[in-house]
Amino acid sequence: MEEAVSGVLAALRADSPLTVNAIRKDVQDRMSDHAGILCNRLDVRAAAQAAHALNESIRQQGIAFDGANEVLRALQWRQSALASEAVLAALAFYLERGGGSRGARTVCAPDGDRTPQARSGPLNDVRFVSERDDDRGEQIHVRFRDGTIDCEPRPIRRRDRDYRPFFERDWPDYLTGAIHDPSA
């Protein structure tokens, strides 16, 4: 507990050159520009590296604050900066392994296998990579370790649809963390 409190306090430095507004703008702009509905592998990788650099700066320099309300916002934006790095690291990991468009993101690539069609013809500038069926069978687990984000693929555990959750039987697995065991 003391270590966690020390970590929180270390992030708050009244004399830091990093402000809440600058971090907010940086995170929001990067996520909108590189992790939105249209993205590409190179920009996502660069954005992940920039997010990591921002978090390193926050760890080294802390975040400036002016009063109690600003302390709360500083901690919220520190967490948002870390979350943005995690999202970008996972997306970069997925794309570097050959992942394609999936969910809310279209992965644009000049050599993409799909081309949107408009009334005036094909839109070659936004060619994109299709989703791979194999990607539906795994999740990317993201973990923060020693100042970096680690990503690893894990197969999705299939469950028997006839096996309904039952609180009294299943609660011990939640308490012990066994529900997170990939071999279970």
Coordinates of C-alpha atoms in Angstrom, one line a residue:
M1 CA 0.0 0.0 0.0
E2 CA 2.8 2.4 0.9
E3 CA 4.5 1.7 -2.4
A4 CA 1.3 2.5 -4.3
V5 CA 0.8 5.8 -2.4
S6 CA 4.5 6.7 -3.0
G7 CA 4.0 6.0 -6.7
V8 CA 1.0 8.3 -6.8
L9 CA 2.7 11.1 -5.0
A10 CA 5.8 10.8 -7.1
A11 CA 3.7 11.6 -10.2
L12 CA 2.6 14.9 -8.7
R13 CA 5.2 17.7 -9.0
A14 CA 4.2 21.3 -8.8
D15 CA 7.3 22.4 -10.7
S16 CA 7.0 19.9 -13.6
P17 CA 7.0 21.2 -17.1
L18 CA 4.2 18.7 -18.0
T19 CA 0.7 20.1 -17.5
V20 CA -2.6 18.4 -17.4
N21 CA -3.8 20.3 -20.5
A22 CA -0.7 19.4 -22.5
I23 CA -1.0 15.7 -21.6
R24 CA -4.7 15.7 -22.4
K25 CA -4.2 17.3 -25.8
D26 CA -1.3 14.9 -26.6
V27 CA -3.3 11.8 -25.7
Q28 CA -6.5 12.9 -27.3
D29 CA -4.8 14.0 -30.5
R30 CA -2.7 10.8 -30.8
M31 CA -5.6 8.5 -30.2
S32 CA -7.9 10.3 -32.6
D33 CA -5.2 10.5 -35.3
H34 CA -3.7 7.0 -35.0
A35 CA -6.1 4.7 -33.2
G36 CA -9.4 5.8 -34.7
I37 CA -11.6 4.2 -37.4
L38 CA -8.9 4.4 -40.1
C39 CA -5.3 3.5 -39.1
N40 CA -2.2 2.0 -40.7
R41 CA 0.7 -0.1 -39.3
L42 CA 3.5 2.5 -39.5
D43 CA 1.5 5.3 -37.9
V44 CA 0.3 3.1 -35.1
R45 CA 3.8 2.0 -34.4
A46 CA 5.0 5.6 -34.3
A47 CA 2.1 6.6 -32.1
A48 CA 2.8 3.7 -29.7
Q49 CA 6.4 4.8 -29.4
A50 CA 5.3 8.4 -28.8
A51 CA 2.8 7.3 -26.1
H52 CA 5.6 5.3 -24.4
A53 CA 7.9 8.4 -24.5
L54 CA 5.1 10.5 -22.9
N55 CA 4.7 8.0 -20.1
E56 CA 8.5 7.9 -19.6
S57 CA 8.4 11.7 -19.3
I58 CA 5.5 11.5 -16.8
R59 CA 7.5 9.0 -14.7
Q60 CA 10.6 11.1 -14.7
Q61 CA 9.2 14.6 -14.5
G62 CA 5.8 14.1 -12.9
I63 CA 2.8 16.3 -13.7
A64 CA 2.3 19.9 -12.6
F65 CA -0.8 20.7 -10.5
D66 CA -2.3 23.8 -9.0
G67 CA -4.6 22.8 -6.1
A68 CA -6.6 19.8 -5.1
N69 CA -8.9 19.7 -8.2
E70 CA -5.8 19.8 -10.4
V71 CA -4.3 16.8 -8.5
L72 CA -7.3 14.7 -9.4
R73 CA -7.1 15.7 -13.1
A74 CA -3.4 15.1 -13.1
L75 CA -3.9 11.5 -11.8
Q76 CA -6.7 10.9 -14.3
W77 CA -4.6 12.0 -17.2
R78 CA -1.6 10.0 -16.0
Q79 CA -3.9 7.0 -16.1
S80 CA -5.3 8.0 -19.5
A81 CA -1.8 8.3 -20.9
L82 CA -0.9 4.8 -19.7
A83 CA -4.2 3.4 -21.1
S84 CA -3.5 5.0 -24.5
E85 CA 0.0 3.5 -24.5
A86 CA -1.6 0.1 -23.7
V87 CA -4.2 0.4 -26.5
L88 CA -1.6 1.5 -29.1
A89 CA 0.9 -1.2 -28.0
A90 CA -1.8 -3.9 -28.4
L91 CA -2.9 -2.5 -31.8
A92 CA 0.7 -2.3 -33.0
F93 CA 1.3 -5.9 -31.8
Y94 CA -1.8 -7.0 -33.6
L95 CA -0.8 -5.3 -36.9
E96 CA 2.8 -6.4 -36.8
R97 CA 1.6 -10.0 -36.6
G98 CA -0.4 -9.4 -39.8
G99 CA -3.7 -8.5 -38.3
G100 CA -6.3 -6.8 -40.5
S101 CA -9.4 -4.7 -40.1
R102 CA -11.4 -5.7 -37.1
G103 CA -14.2 -4.2 -35.0
A104 CA -14.1 -0.4 -35.1
R105 CA -10.8 -0.1 -36.9
T106 CA -10.1 -0.3 -40.6
V107 CA -6.4 -1.1 -41.3
C108 CA -5.4 0.9 -44.4
A109 CA -2.5 -0.4 -46.6
P110 CA -1.5 0.3 -50.2
D111 CA -1.4 -3.5 -50.7
G112 CA -4.7 -4.1 -48.9
D113 CA -6.9 -6.8 -50.4
R114 CA -10.1 -4.7 -50.3
T115 CA -10.9 -1.5 -52.0
P116 CA -14.0 0.6 -51.1
Q117 CA -16.2 1.6 -54.0
A118 CA -17.7 5.0 -54.5
R119 CA -20.1 6.3 -57.1
S120 CA -17.1 7.7 -59.0
G121 CA -15.2 4.4 -58.8
P122 CA -12.7 2.6 -56.5
L123 CA -11.2 4.5 -53.6
N124 CA -7.6 3.2 -53.9
D125 CA -6.3 5.7 -51.4
V126 CA -8.1 3.8 -48.6
R127 CA -7.4 0.2 -49.6
F128 CA -7.6 -1.9 -46.5
V129 CA -6.6 -5.3 -45.1
S130 CA -9.4 -7.7 -44.4
E131 CA -9.9 -9.4 -41.0
R132 CA -8.3 -12.8 -40.7
D133 CA -10.5 -15.6 -39.4
D134 CA -7.7 -16.9 -37.2
D135 CA -7.7 -13.7 -35.3
R136 CA -11.1 -14.4 -34.0
G137 CA -9.7 -17.3 -32.0
E138 CA -7.3 -15.3 -29.8
Q139 CA -7.1 -12.3 -27.5
I140 CA -4.2 -10.0 -26.9
H141 CA -3.3 -9.8 -23.2
V142 CA -1.6 -6.6 -22.2
R143 CA 0.4 -6.2 -19.1
F144 CA 2.5 -3.3 -17.7
R145 CA 5.9 -4.6 -16.4
D146 CA 9.0 -2.6 -15.5
G147 CA 7.9 0.5 -17.3
T148 CA 6.9 -1.2 -20.6
I149 CA 3.8 -2.7 -22.0
D150 CA 4.0 -6.4 -22.8
C151 CA 1.6 -8.0 -25.2
E152 CA 1.0 -11.7 -25.8
P153 CA -1.6 -13.6 -27.7
R154 CA -3.7 -16.2 -25.9
P155 CA -6.4 -18.5 -27.4
I156 CA -9.9 -17.7 -26.5
R157 CA -11.2 -20.3 -24.0
R158 CA -14.3 -21.8 -25.3
R159 CA -17.0 -22.6 -22.9
D160 CA -19.8 -25.1 -23.1
R161 CA -23.0 -23.1 -23.7
D162 CA -24.9 -25.7 -21.6
Y163 CA -22.6 -25.0 -18.6
R164 CA -24.3 -22.0 -17.0
P165 CA -22.5 -19.9 -14.5
F166 CA -23.5 -20.6 -10.9
F167 CA -22.4 -18.3 -8.1
E168 CA -21.8 -20.7 -5.3
R169 CA -19.8 -23.1 -7.5
D170 CA -17.8 -20.4 -9.5
W171 CA -17.1 -17.8 -6.8
P172 CA -13.9 -19.5 -5.5
D173 CA -12.4 -19.3 -9.0
Y174 CA -13.0 -15.5 -9.0
L175 CA -11.5 -15.1 -5.5
T176 CA -8.3 -17.1 -6.4
G177 CA -7.9 -15.7 -9.9
A178 CA -8.3 -19.2 -11.4
I179 CA -10.8 -17.7 -14.0
H180 CA -7.7 -16.0 -15.6
D181 CA -5.7 -19.2 -16.0
P182 CA -5.4 -19.8 -19.7
S183 CA -5.0 -23.6 -19.2
A184 CA -8.4 -23.9 -17.3

